[in-house]
Short mmCIF file of C-alpha atoms (C1' of nucleotides) in Angstrom, two decimals:
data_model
loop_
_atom_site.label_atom_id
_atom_site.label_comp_id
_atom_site.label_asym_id
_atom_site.label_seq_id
_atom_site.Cartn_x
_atom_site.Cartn_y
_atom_site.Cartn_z
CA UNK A 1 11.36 -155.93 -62.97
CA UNK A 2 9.78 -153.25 -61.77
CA UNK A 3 8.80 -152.10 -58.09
CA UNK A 4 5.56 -152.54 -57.03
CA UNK A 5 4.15 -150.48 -54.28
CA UNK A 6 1.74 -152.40 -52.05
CA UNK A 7 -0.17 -150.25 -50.20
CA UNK A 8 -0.50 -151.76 -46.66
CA UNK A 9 -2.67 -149.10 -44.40
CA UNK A 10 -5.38 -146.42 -44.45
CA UNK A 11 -3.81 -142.83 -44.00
CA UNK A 12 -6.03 -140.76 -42.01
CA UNK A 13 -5.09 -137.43 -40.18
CA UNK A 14 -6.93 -135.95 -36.84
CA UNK A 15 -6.99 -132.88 -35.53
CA UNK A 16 -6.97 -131.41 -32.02
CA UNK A 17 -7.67 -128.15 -31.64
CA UNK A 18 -7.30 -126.59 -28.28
CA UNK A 19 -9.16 -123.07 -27.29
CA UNK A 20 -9.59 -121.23 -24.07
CA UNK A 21 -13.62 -120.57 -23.33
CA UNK A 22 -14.65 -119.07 -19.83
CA UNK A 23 -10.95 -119.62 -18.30
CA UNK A 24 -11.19 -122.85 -19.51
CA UNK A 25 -9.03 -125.20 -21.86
CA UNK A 26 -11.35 -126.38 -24.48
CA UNK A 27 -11.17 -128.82 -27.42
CA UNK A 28 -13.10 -129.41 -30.02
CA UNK A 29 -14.76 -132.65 -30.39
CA UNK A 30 -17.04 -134.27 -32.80
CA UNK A 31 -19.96 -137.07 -32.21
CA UNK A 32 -19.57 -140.10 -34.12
CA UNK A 33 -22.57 -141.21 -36.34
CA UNK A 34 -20.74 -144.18 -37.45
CA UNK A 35 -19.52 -147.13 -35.84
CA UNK A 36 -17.33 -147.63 -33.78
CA UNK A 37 -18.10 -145.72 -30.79
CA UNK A 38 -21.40 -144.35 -32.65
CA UNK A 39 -22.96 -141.53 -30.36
CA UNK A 40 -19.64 -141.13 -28.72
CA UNK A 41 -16.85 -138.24 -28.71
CA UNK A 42 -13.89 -138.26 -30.75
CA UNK A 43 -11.35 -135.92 -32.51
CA UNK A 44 -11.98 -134.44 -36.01
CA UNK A 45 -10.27 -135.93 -38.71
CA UNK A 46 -10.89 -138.48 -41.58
CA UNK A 47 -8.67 -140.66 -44.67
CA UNK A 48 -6.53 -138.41 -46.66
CA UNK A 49 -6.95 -138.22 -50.28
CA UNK A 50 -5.04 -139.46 -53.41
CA UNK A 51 -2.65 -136.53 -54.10
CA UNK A 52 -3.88 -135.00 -50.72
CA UNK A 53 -0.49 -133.47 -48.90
CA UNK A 54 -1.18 -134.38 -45.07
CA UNK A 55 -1.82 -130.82 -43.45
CA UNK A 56 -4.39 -130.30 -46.10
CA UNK A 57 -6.18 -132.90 -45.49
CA UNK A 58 -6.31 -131.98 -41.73
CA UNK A 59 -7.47 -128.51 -42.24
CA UNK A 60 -10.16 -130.15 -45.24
CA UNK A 61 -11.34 -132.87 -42.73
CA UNK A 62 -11.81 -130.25 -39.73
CA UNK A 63 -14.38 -127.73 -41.90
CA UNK A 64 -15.86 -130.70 -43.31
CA UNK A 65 -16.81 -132.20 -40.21
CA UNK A 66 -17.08 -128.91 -37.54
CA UNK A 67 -17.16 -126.17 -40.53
CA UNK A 68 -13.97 -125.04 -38.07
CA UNK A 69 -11.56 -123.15 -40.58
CA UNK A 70 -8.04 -122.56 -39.25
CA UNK A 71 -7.19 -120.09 -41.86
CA UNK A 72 -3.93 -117.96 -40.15
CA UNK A 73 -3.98 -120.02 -36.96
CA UNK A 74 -0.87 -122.33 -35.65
CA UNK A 75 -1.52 -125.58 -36.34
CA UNK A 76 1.62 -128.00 -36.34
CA UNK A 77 1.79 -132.41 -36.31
CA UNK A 78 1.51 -133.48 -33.38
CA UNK A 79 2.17 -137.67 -33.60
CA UNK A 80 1.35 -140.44 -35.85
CA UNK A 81 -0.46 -143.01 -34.24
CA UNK A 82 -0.10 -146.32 -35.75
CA UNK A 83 -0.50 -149.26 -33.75
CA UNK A 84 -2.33 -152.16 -35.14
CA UNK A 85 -5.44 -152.12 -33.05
CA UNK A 86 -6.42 -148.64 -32.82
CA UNK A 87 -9.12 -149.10 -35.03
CA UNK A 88 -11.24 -152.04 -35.30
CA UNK A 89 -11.83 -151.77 -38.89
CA UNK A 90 -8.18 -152.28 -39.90
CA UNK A 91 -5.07 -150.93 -39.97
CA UNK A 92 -5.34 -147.07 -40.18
CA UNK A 93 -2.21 -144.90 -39.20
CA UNK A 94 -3.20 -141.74 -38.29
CA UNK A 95 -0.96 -137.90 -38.65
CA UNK A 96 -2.50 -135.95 -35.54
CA UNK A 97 -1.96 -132.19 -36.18
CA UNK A 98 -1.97 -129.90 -33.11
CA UNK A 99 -3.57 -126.04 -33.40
CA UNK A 100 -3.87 -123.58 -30.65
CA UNK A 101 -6.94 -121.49 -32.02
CA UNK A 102 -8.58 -118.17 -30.55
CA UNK A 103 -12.35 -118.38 -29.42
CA UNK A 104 -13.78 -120.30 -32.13
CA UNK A 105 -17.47 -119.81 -34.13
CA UNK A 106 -19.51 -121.98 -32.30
CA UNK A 107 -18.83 -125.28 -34.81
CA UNK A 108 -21.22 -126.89 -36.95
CA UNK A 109 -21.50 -130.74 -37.59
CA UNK A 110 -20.68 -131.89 -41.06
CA UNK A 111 -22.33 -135.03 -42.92
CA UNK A 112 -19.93 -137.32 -41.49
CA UNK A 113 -20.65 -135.69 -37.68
CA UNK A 114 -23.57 -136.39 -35.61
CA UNK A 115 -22.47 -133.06 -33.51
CA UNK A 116 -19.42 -130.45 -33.26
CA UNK A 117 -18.82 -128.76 -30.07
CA UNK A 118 -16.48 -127.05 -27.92
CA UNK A 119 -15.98 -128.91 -24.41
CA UNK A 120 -13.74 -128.36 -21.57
CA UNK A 121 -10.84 -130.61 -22.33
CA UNK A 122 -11.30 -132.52 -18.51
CA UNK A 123 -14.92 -132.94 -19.53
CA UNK A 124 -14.00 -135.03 -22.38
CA UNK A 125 -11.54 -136.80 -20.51
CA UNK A 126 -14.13 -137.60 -18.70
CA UNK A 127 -16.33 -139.10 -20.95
CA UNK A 128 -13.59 -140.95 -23.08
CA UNK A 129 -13.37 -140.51 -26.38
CA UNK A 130 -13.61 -143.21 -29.26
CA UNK A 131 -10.21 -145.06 -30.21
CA UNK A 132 -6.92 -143.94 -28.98
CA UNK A 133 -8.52 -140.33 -29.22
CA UNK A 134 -7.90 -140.01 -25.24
CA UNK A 135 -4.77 -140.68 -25.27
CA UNK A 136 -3.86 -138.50 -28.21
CA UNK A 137 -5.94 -135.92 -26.60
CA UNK A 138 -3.70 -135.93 -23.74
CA UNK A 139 -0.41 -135.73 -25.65
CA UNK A 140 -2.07 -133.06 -27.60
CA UNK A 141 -2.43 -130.75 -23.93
CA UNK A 142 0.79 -131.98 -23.11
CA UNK A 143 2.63 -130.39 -26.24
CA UNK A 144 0.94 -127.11 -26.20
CA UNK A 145 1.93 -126.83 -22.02
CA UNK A 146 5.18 -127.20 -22.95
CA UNK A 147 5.03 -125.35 -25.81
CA UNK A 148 3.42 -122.26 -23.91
CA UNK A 149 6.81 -122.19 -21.54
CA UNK A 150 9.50 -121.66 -24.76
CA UNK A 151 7.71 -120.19 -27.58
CA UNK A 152 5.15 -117.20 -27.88
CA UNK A 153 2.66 -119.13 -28.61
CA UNK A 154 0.00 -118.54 -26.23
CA UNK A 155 -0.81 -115.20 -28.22
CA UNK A 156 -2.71 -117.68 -30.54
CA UNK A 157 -5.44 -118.54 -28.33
CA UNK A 158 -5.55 -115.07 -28.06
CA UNK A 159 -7.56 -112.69 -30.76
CA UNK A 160 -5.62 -110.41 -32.77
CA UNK A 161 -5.34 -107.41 -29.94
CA UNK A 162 -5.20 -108.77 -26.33
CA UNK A 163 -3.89 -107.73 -23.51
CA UNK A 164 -1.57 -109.10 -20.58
CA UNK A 165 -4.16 -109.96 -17.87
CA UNK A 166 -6.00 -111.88 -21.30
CA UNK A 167 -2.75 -113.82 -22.06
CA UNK A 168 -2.38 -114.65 -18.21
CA UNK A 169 -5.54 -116.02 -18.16
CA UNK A 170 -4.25 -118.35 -21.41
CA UNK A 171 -1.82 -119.72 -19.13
CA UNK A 172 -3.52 -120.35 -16.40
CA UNK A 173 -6.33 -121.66 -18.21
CA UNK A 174 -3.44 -124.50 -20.21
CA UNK A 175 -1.32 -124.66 -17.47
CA UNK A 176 -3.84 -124.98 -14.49
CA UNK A 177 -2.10 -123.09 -12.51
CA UNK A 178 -2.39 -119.22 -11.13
CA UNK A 179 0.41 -116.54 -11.56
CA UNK A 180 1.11 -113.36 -9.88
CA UNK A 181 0.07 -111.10 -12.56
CA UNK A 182 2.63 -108.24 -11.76
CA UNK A 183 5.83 -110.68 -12.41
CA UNK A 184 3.97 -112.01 -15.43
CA UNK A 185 3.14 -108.46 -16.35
CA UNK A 186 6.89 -108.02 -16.24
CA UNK A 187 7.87 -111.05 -17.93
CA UNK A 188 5.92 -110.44 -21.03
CA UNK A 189 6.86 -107.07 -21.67
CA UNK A 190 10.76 -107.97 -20.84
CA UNK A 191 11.23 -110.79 -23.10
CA UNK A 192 11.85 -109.82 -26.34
CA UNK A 193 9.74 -110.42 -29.40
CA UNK A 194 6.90 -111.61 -26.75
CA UNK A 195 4.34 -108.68 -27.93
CA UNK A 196 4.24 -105.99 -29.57
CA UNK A 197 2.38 -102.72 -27.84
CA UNK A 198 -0.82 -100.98 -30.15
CA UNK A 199 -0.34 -97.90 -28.21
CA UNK A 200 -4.67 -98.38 -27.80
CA UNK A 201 -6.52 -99.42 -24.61
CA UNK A 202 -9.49 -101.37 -24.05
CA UNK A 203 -12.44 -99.71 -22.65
CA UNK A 204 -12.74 -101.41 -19.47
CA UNK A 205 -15.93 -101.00 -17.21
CA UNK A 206 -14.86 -100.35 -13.57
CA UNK A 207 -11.02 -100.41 -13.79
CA UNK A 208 -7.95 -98.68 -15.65
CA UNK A 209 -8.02 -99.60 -19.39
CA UNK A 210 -5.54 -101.96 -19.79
CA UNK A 211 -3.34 -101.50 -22.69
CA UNK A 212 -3.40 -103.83 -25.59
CA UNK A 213 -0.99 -106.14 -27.68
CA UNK A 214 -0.41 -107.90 -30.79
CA UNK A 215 1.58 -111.17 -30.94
CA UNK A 216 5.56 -110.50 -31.41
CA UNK A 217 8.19 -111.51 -33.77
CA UNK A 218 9.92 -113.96 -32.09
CA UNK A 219 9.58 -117.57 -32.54
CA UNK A 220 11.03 -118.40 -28.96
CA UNK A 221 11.08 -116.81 -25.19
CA UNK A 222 14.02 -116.03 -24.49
CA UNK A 223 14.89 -116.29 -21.61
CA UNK A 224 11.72 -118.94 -21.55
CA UNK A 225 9.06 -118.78 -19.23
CA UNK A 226 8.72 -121.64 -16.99
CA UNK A 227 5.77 -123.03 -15.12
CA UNK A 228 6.11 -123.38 -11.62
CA UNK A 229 6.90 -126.66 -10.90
CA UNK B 1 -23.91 -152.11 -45.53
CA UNK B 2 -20.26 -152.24 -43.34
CA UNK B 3 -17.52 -149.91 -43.59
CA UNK B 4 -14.77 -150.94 -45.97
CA UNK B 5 -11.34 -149.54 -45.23
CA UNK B 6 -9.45 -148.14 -48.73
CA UNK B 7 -5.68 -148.94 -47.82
CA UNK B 8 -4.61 -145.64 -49.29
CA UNK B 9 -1.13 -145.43 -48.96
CA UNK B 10 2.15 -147.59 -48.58
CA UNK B 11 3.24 -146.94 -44.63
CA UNK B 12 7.30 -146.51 -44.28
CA UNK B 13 9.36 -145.85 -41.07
CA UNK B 14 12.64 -144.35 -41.21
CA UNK B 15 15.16 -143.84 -38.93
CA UNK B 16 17.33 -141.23 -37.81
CA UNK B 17 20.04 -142.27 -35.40
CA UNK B 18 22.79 -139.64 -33.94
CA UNK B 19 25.76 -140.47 -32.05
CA UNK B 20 29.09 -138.86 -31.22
CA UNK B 21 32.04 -140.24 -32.79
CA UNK B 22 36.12 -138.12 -32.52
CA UNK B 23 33.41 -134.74 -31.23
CA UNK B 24 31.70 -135.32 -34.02
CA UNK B 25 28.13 -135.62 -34.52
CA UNK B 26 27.44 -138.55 -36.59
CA UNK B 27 24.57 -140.24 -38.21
CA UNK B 28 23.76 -143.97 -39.54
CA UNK B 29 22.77 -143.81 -43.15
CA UNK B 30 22.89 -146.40 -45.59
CA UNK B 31 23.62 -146.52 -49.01
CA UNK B 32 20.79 -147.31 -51.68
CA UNK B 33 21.30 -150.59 -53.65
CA UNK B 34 17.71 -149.68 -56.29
CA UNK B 35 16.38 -146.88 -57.94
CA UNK B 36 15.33 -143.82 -56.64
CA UNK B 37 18.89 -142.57 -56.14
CA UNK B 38 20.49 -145.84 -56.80
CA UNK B 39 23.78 -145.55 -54.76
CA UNK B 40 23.13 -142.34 -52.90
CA UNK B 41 22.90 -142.27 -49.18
CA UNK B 42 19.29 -142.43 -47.27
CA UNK B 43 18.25 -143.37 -43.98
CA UNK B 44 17.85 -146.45 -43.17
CA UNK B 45 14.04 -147.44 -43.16
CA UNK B 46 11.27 -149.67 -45.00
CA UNK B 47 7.68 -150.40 -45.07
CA UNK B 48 5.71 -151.70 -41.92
CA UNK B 49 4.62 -154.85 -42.17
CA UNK B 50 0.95 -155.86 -41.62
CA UNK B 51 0.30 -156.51 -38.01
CA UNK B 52 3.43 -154.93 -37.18
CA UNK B 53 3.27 -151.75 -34.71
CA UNK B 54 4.94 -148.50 -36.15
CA UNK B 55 8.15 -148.27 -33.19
CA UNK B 56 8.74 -152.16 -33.79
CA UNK B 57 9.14 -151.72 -37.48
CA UNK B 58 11.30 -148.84 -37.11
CA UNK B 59 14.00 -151.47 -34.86
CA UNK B 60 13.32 -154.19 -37.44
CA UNK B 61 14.41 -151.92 -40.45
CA UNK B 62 17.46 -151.05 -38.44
CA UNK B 63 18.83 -154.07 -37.95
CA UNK B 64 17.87 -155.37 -41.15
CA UNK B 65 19.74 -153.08 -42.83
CA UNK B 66 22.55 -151.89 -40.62
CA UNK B 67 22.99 -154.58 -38.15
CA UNK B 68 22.48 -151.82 -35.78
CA UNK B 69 20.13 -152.81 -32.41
CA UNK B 70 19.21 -150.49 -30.61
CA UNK B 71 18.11 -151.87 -27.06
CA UNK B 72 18.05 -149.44 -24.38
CA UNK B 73 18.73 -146.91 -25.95
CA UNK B 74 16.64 -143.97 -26.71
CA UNK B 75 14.22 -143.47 -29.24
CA UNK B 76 11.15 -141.18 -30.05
CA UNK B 77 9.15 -140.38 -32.65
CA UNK B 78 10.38 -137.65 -34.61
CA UNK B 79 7.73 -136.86 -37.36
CA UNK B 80 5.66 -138.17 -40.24
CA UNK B 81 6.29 -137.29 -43.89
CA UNK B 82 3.58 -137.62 -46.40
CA UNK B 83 3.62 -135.21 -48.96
CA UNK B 84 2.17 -136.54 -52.05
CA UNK B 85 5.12 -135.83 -54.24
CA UNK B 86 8.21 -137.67 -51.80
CA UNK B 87 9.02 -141.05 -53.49
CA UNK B 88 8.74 -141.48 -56.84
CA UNK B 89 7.06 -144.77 -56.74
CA UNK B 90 3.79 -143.34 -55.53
CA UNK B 91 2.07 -142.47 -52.36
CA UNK B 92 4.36 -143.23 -49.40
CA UNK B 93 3.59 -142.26 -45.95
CA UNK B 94 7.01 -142.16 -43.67
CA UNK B 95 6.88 -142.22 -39.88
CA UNK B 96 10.60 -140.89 -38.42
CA UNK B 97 11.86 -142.28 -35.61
CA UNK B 98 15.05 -140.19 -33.68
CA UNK B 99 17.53 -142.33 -31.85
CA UNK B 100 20.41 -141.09 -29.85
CA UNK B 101 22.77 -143.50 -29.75
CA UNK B 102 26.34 -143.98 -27.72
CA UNK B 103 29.58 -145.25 -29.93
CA UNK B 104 28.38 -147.46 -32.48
CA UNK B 105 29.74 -150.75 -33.56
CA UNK B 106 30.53 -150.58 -37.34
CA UNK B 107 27.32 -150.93 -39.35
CA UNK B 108 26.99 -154.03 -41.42
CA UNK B 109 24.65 -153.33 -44.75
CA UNK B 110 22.28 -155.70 -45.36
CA UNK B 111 20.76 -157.40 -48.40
CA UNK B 112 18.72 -154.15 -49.24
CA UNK B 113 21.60 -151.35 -48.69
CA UNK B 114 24.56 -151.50 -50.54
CA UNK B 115 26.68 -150.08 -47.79
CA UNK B 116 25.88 -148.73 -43.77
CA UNK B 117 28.02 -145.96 -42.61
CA UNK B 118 28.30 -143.43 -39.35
CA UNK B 119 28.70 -140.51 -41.13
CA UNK B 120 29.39 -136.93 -40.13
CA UNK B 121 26.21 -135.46 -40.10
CA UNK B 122 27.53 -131.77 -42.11
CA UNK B 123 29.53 -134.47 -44.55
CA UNK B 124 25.94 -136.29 -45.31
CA UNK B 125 23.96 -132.80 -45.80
CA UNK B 126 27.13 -131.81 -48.54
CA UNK B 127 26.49 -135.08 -50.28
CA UNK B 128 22.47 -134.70 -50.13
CA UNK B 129 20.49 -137.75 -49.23
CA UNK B 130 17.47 -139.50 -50.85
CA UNK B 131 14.12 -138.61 -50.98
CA UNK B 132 13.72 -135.66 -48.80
CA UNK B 133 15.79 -137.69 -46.08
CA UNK B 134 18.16 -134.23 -45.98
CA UNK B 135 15.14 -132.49 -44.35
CA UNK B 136 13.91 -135.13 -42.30
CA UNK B 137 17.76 -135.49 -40.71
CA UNK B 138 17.86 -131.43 -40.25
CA UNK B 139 14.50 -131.77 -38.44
CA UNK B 140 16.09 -134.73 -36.07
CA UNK B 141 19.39 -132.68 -35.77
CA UNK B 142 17.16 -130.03 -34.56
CA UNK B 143 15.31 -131.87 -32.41
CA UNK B 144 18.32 -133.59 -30.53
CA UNK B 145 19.31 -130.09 -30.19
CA UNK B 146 16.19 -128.94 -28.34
CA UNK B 147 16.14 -132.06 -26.61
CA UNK B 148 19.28 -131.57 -24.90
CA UNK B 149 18.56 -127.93 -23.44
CA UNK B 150 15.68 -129.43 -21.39
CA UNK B 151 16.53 -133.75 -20.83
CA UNK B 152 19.35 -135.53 -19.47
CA UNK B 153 19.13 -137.29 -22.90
CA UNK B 154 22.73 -136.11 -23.84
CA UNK B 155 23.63 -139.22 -21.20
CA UNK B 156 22.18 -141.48 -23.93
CA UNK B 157 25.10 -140.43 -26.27
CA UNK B 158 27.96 -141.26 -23.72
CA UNK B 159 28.60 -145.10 -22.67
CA UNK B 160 26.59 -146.70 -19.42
CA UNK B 161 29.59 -144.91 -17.55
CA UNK B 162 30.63 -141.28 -18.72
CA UNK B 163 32.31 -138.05 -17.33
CA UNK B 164 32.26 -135.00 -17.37
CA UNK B 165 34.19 -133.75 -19.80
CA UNK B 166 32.90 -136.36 -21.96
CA UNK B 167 28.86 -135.36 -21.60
CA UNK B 168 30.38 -131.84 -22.09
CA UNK B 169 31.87 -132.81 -25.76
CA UNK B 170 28.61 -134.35 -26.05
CA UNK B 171 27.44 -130.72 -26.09
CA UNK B 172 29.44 -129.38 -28.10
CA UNK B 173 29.29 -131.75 -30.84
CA UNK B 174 25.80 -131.81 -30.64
CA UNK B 175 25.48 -127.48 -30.52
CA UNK B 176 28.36 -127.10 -32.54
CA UNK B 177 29.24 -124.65 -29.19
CA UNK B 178 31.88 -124.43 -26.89
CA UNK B 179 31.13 -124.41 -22.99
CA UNK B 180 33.28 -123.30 -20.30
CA UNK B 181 34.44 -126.49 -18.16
CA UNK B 182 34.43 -125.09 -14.97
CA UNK B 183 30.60 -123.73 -15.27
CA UNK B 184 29.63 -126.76 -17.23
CA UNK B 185 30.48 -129.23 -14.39
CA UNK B 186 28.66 -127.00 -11.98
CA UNK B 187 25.38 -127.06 -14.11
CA UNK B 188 25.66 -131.13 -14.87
CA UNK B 189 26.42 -131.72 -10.88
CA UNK B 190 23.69 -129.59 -9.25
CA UNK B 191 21.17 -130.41 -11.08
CA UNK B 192 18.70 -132.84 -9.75
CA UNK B 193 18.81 -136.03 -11.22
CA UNK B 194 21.00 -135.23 -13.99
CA UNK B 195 23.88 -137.43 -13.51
CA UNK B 196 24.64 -140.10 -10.27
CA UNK B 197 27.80 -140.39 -9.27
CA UNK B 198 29.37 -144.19 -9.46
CA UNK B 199 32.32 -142.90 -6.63
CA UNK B 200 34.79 -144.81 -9.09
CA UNK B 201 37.23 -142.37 -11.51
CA UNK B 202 38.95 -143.16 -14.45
CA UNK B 203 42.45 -144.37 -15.56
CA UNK B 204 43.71 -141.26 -17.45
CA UNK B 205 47.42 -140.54 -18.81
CA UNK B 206 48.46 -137.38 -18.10
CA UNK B 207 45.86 -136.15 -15.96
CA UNK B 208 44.01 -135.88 -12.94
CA UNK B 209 41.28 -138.79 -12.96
CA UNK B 210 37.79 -138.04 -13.25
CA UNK B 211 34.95 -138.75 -11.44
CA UNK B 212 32.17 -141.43 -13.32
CA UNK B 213 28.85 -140.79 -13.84
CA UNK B 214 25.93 -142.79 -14.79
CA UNK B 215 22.46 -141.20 -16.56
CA UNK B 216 20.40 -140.21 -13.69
CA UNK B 217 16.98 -140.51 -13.04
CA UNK B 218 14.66 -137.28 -14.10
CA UNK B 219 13.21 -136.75 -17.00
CA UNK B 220 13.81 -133.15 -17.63
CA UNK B 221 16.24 -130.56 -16.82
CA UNK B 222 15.57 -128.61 -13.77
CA UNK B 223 16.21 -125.83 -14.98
CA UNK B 224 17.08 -126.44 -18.36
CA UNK B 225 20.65 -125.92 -19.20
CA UNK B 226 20.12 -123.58 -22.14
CA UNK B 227 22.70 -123.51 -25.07
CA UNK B 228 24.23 -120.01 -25.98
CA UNK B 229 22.66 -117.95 -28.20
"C1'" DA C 1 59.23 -129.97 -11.35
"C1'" DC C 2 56.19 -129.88 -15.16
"C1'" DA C 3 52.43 -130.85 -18.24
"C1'" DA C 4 47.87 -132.23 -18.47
"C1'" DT C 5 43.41 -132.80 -17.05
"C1'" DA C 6 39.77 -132.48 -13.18
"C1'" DG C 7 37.39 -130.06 -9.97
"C1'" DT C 8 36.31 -125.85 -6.66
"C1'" DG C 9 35.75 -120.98 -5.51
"C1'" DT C 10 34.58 -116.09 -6.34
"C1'" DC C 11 32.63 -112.26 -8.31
"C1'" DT C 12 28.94 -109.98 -10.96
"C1'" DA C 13 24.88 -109.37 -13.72
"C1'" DT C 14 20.48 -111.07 -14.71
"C1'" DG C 15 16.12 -113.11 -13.87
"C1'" DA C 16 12.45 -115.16 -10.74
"C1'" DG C 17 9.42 -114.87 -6.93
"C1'" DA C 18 7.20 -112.40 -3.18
"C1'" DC C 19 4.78 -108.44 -2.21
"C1'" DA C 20 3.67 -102.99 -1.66
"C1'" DT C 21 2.48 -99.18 -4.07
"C1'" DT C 22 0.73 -96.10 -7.58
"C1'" DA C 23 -2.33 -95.20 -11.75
"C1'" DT C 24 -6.64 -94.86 -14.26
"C1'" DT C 25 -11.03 -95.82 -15.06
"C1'" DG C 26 -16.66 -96.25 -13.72
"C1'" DC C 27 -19.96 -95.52 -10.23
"C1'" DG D 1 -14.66 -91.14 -2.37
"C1'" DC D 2 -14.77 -96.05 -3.41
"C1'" DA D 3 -14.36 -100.26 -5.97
"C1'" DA D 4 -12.07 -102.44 -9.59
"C1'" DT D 5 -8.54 -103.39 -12.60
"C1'" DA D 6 -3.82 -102.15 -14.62
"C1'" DA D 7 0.81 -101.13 -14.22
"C1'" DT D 8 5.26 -100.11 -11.70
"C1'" DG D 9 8.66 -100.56 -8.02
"C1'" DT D 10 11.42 -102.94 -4.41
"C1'" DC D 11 13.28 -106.26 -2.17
"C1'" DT D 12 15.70 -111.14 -1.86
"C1'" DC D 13 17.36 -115.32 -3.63
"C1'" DA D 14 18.81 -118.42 -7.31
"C1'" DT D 15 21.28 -118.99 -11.44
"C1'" DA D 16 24.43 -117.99 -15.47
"C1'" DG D 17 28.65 -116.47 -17.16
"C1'" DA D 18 33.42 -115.04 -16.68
"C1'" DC D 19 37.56 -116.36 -14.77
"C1'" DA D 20 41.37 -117.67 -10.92
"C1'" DC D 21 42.71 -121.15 -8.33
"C1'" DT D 22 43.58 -125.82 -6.27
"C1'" DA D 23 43.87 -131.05 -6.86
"C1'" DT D 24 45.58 -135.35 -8.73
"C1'" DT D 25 47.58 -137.93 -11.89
"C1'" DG D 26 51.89 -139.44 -15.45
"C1'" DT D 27 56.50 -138.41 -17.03
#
DNA sequence: ACAATAGTGTCTATGAGACATTATTGC
DNA sequence: GCAATAATGTCTCATAGACACTATTGT
């Protein structure tokens, strides 16, 4: 007697993807055409396919709906959310994937969206967002502020070249918080594997050129840097 | 024309529990009783049941198959496994929950396992485990190892009363380190919230007695007590 | 007294935080 | 020269790591 495998839920994978516009931590969100919560925000994402490994179908569902493509950006899970009333329509577990992106394309909505846009993430908060989207929205910031304090990471909501008064403003912007930018000058040049110097400057209107960086080697700060508690 | 959910794939929760047994770090794992790997260890785990939320599930599975209960202890979610290719039976989606556990009673297998063991953890990786269960443990190993740099979680590991010395072989088993005493017992005792001192010692042959400690009350490390590197 | 384990003290190097100063551009 | 931004330097304090010493038990 053979098994039988019964298949008992809708897989489904979301996606937040957190940016840094005008000083600000961003998101992108999508409007729902569909119910439930038609007209309302929520996060990109949608049911994976037969065959369909589960970080694929993130980075599928996200160009589908936003036209968003992560290609070379972080993007790692987040959480599965599972519980049994999440979604009115029946039981869907959902694999949340996490990316820190640098300033997106303004986004495009996809058959499935009625709109794509990049919003401050309090502004959605705000609002609410459709399901348990809020919530996972919130462990989503949550992750990447920790994240910011042992690993490098902040470089990729950073373009390619940046510089260290452009990453400070990263952490400020995720962290909500201001830093002396001489000891977080030092800092990032200190740690090891943090960035790497181009030897170029920016041309800067009205101020010494600042010089620029590329993201380091290292996969974690050490020592880390810690937000001030 | 309503939406009709496709239940897509079978939803599974596994479970990977660590504890500390002779300085050793352990883990629960049970022994399959059918095909795949018919005999070979796993981690214990099964499918969610409808109506049934994904952490609940996770305890169920435990004790089903182990005997093992975990209540108040600690557990998190770990991570969510869905490649297409994982379990031979077809498309199983596995949500990981990581448990750190104090001294165990023996694990009883139940009707599904053939056999429940605490296990070295380096003795399981040498034998391999089923499915890609030998990845999903390294990932939990990893993560208990994180954890500990930054959470007072290495109290969960210890009994509702613990020492010193005895957190400190915590952290050793768990790093696969050695600390120094004297600088350990500075670290644990100054920093906020990490351990609360009982005021009652132990009964020890041969030896001064030492002071007991119960887990204290904050939820991260302060600053984090980070392991050599 | 001695062995064994627990806990405290001391020194030094490193890193964090506060803050002044110098450097390099455009106007 | 002046405004604006970037980068460096200088203190002080907290913490980590190395290691000597004292404390409290059983035998």
């Amino acid at each position: 007697m053979a098994f039988q495998l019964r298949l008992n839920a809708a897989v489904a994978v979301d996606v937040v993807v957190l940016t840094v516009r005008a000083d600000t931590l961003c998101a992108l969100a999508v409007r729902r055409r569909f119910e439930p919560n038609r007209g309302g925000w929520a996060l990109p994402g949608g049911f994976v396919l037969d065959g369909e490994d589960l970080p694929a179908a993130a980075l599928r569902e996200l160009t589908e709906e936003t036209g968003v493509s992560l290609d070379r950006m972080h993007i790692e899970q987040l959480a599965t959310y599972g519980d049994p009333g999440r979604d009115p329509r029946g039981r869907v577990v959902s694999a949340v994937y996490l990316s820190l992106a640098p300033a997106l394309p303004d986004p495009v909505a996809g058959s499935d969206a009625a709109g794509a846009e990049v919003l401050p993430v309090a502004r959605l908060q705000a609002e609410g967002l459709a399901f348990d989207h809020s919530r996972i929205l919130d462990d989503g910031v949550d992750r990447a502020r920790a994240k910011l304090e042992y690993t490098p990471l902040a470089a990729s909501l950073c373009g390619p070249e940046f510089t260290v008064a452009e990453l400070r403003r990263v952490y400020q912007a995720v962290w909500g918080t201001t830093l002396d930018p001489r000891n977080f000058h030092r800092k990032v040049t200190s740690t090891p594997g943090f960035v790497t110097p181009t030897g170029r400057t920016t041309a800067r209107d009205g101020g010494r050129p600042a010089e620029l960086f590329t993201a380091g080697t290292a996969d974690y700060l050490h020592p880390p840097l810690l937000r001030p508690r």
